[in-house]
Backbone as ProteinMPNN parsed JSONL, in Angstrom:
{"seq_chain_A": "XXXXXXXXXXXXXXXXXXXXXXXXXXXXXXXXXXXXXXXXXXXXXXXXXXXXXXXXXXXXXXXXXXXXXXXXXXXXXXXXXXXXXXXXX", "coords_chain_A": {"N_chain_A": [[39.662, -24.285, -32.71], [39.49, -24.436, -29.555], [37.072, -23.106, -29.233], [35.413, -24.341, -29.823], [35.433, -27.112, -29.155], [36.233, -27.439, -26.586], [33.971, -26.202, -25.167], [31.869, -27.572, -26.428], [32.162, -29.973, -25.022], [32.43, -29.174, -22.256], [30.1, -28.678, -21.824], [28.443, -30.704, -21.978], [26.618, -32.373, -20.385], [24.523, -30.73, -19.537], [23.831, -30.078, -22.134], [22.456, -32.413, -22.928], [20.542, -32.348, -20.655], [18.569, -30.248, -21.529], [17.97, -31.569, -23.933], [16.545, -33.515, -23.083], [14.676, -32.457, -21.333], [13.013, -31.088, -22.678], [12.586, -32.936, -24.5], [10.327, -34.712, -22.494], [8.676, -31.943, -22.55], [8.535, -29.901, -21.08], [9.264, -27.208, -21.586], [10.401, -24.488, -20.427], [12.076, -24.896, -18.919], [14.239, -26.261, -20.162], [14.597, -24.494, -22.04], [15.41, -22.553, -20.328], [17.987, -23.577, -18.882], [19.364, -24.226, -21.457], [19.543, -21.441, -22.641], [21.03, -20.709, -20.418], [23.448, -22.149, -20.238], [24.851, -21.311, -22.48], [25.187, -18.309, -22.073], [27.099, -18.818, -20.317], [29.607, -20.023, -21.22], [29.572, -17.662, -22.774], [30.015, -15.977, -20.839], [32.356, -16.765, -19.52], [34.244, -18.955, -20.824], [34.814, -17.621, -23.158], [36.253, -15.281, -22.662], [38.796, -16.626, -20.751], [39.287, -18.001, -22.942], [41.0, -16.113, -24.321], [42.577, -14.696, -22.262], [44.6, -17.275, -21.665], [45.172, -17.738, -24.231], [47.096, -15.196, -24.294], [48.711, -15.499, -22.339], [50.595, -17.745, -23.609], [51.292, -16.813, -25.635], [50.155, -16.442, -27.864], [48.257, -14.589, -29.469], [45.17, -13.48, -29.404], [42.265, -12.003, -29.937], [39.201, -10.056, -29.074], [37.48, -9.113, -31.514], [35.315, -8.324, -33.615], [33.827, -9.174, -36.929], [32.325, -7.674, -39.428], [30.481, -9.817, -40.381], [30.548, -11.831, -37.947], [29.13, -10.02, -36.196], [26.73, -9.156, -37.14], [25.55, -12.166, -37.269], [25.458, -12.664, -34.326], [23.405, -10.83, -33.38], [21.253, -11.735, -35.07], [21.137, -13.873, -34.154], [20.606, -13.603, -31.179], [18.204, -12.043, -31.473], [16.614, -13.598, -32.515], [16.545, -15.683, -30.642], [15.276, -13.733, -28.343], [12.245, -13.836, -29.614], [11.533, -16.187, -29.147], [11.521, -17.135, -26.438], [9.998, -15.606, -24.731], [7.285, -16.641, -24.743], [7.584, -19.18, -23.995], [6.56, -21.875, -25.016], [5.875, -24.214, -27.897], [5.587, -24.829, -31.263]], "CA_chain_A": [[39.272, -25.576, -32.185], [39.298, -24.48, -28.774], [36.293, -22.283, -29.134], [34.338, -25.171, -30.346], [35.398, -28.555, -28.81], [35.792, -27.308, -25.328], [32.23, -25.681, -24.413], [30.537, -28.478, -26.08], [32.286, -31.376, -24.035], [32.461, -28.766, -21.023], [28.603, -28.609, -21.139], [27.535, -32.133, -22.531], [25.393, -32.776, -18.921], [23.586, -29.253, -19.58], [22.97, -29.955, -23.426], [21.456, -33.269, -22.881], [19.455, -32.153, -20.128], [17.788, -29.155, -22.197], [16.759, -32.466, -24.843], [15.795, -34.265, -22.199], [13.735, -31.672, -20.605], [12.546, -30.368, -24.428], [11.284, -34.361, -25.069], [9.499, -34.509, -21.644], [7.607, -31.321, -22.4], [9.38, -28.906, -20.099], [10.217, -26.063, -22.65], [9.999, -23.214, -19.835], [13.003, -26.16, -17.983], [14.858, -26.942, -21.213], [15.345, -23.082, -22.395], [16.449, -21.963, -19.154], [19.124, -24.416, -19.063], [19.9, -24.029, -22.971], [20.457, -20.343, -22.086], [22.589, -21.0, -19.371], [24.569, -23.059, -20.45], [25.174, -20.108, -24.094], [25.858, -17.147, -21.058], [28.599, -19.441, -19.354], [30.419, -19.728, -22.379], [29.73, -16.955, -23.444], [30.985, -14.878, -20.222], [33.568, -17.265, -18.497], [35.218, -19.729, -21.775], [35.318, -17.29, -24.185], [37.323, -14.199, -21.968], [39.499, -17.643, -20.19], [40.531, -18.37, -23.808], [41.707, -15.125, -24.359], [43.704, -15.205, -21.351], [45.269, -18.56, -21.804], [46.236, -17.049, -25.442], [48.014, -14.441, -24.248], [50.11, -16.294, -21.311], [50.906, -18.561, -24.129], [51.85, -15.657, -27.108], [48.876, -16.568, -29.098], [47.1, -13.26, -29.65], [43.748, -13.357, -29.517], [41.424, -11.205, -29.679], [37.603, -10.039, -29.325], [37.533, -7.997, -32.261], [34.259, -9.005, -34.709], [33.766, -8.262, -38.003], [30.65, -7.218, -39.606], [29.538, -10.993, -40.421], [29.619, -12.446, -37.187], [28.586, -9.278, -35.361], [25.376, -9.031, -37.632], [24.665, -12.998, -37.158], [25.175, -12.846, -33.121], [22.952, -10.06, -33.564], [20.379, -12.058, -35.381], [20.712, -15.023, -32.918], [19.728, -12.776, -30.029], [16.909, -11.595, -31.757], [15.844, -14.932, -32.962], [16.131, -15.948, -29.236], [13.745, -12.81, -28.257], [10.911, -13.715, -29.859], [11.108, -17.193, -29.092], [11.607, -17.226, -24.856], [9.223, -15.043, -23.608], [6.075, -17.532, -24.261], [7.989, -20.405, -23.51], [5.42, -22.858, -26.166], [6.075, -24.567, -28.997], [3.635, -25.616, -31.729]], "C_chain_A": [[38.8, -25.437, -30.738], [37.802, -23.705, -28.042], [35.136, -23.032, -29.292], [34.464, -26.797, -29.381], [34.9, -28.383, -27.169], [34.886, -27.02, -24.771], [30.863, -26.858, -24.618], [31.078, -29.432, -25.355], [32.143, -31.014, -22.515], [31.106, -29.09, -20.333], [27.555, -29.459, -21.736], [26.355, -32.206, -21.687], [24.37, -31.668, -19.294], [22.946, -29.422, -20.897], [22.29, -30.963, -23.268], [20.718, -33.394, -21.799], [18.424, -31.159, -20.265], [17.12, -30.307, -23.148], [15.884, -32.833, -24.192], [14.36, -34.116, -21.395], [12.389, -31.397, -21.873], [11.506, -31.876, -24.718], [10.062, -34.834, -24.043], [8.359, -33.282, -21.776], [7.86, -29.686, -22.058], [10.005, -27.786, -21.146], [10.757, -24.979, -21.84], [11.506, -23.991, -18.982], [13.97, -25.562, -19.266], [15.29, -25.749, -22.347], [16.131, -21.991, -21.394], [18.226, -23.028, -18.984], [19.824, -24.454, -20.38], [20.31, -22.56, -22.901], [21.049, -19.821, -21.598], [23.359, -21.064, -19.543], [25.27, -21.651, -22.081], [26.021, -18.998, -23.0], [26.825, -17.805, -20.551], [29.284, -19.274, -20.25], [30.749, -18.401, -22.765], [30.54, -15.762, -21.994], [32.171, -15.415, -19.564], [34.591, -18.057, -19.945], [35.853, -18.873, -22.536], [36.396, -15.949, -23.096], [38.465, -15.239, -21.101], [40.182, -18.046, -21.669], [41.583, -17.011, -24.211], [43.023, -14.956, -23.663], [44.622, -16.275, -21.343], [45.802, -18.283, -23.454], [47.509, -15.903, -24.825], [48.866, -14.511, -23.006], [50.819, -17.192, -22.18], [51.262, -17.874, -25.116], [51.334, -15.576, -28.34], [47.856, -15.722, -29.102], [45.957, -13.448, -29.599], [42.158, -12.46, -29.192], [40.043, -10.924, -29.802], [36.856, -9.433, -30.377], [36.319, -9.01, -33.27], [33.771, -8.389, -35.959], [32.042, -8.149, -38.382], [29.819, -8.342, -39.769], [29.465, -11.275, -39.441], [29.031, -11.173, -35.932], [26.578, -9.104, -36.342], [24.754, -10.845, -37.421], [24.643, -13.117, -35.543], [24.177, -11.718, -32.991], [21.408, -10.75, -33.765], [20.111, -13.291, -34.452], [20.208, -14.509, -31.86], [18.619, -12.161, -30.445], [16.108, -12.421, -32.315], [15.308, -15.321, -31.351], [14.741, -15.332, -28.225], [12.574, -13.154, -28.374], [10.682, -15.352, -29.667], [10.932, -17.782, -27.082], [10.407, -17.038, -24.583], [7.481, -15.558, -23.916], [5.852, -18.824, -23.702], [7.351, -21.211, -24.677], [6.151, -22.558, -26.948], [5.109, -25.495, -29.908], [4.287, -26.772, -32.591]], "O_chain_A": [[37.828, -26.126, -30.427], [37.485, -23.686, -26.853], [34.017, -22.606, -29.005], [33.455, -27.421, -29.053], [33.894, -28.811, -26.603], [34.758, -27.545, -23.665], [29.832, -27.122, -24.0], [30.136, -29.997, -24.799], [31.881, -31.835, -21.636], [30.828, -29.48, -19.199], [26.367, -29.231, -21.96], [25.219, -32.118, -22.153], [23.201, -32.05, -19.273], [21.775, -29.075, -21.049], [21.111, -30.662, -23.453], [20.111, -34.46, -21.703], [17.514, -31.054, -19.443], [15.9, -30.237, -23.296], [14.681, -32.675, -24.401], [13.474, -34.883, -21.019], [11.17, -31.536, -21.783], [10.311, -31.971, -24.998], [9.001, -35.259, -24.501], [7.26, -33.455, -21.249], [7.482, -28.658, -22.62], [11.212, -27.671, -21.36], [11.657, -24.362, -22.411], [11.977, -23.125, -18.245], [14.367, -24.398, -19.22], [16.071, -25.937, -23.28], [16.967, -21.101, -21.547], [19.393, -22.645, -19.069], [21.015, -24.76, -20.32], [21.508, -22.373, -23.112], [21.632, -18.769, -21.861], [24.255, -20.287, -19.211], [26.486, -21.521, -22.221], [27.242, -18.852, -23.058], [27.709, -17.006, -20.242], [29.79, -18.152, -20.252], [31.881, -18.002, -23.038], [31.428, -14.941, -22.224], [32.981, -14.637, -19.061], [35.742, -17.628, -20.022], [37.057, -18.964, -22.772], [37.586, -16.264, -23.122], [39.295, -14.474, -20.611], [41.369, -18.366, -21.72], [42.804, -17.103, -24.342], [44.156, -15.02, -24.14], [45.689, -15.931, -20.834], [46.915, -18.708, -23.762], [48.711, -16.024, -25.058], [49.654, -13.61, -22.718], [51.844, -17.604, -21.636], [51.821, -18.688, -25.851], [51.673, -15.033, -29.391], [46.703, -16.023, -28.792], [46.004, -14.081, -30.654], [41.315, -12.501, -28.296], [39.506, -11.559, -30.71], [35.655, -9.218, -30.215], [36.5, -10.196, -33.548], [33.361, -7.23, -36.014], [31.003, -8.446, -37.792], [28.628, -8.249, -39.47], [28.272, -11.237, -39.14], [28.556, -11.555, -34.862], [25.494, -8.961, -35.776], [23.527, -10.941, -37.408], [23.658, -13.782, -35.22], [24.116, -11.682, -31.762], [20.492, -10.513, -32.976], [18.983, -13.613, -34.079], [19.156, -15.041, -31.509], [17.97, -11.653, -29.531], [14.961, -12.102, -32.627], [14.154, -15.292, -30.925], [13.789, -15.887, -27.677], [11.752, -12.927, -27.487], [9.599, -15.786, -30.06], [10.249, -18.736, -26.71], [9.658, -17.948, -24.23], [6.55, -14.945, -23.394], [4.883, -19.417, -23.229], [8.094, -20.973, -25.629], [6.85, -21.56, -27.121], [4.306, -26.385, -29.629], [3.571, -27.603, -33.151]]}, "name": "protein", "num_of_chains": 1, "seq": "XXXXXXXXXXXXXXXXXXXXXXXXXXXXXXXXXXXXXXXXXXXXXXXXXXXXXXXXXXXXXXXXXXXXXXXXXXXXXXXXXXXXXXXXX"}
């Protein structure tokens, strides 16, 4: 639960200013801020829940199995080919 509720209410202001930016036009705006906001999470929430598991005796660990290491895999390579022209048709 905590992997999911907390990052999106943490970074509500950031996701609805990537739409916001995205319905204005601003894709080159509105993917920098949508990938921001993925790297925060992804380097400060998720190693902070860890920690806060294991002051609390709730193991947790980074350990990934072959499904979601092959779909974070495919999300970063989805991402790839979609950044570096910025446009959308």
């Amino acid at each position: 639960v905590g992997f999911v509720i907390i990052p999106i209410i943490g970074n509500a202001a950031e996701h609805s200013t990537a739409i916001v930016m995205a319905a204005k036009g601003k894709m080159d705006l509105a993917f920098g801020v949508a990938l921001g906001s993925s790297t925060q999470i992804a380097l400060f929430v998720i190693p902070a829940m860890v920690l806060i598991g294991w002051a609390i005796g709730q193991p947790l660990d980074l350990y990934f199995g072959i499904y979601e290491t092959v779909i974070t895999f495919l999300s970063a390579l989805i991402v790839s080919h979609i950044v570096p022209d910025g446009e959308t048709n």
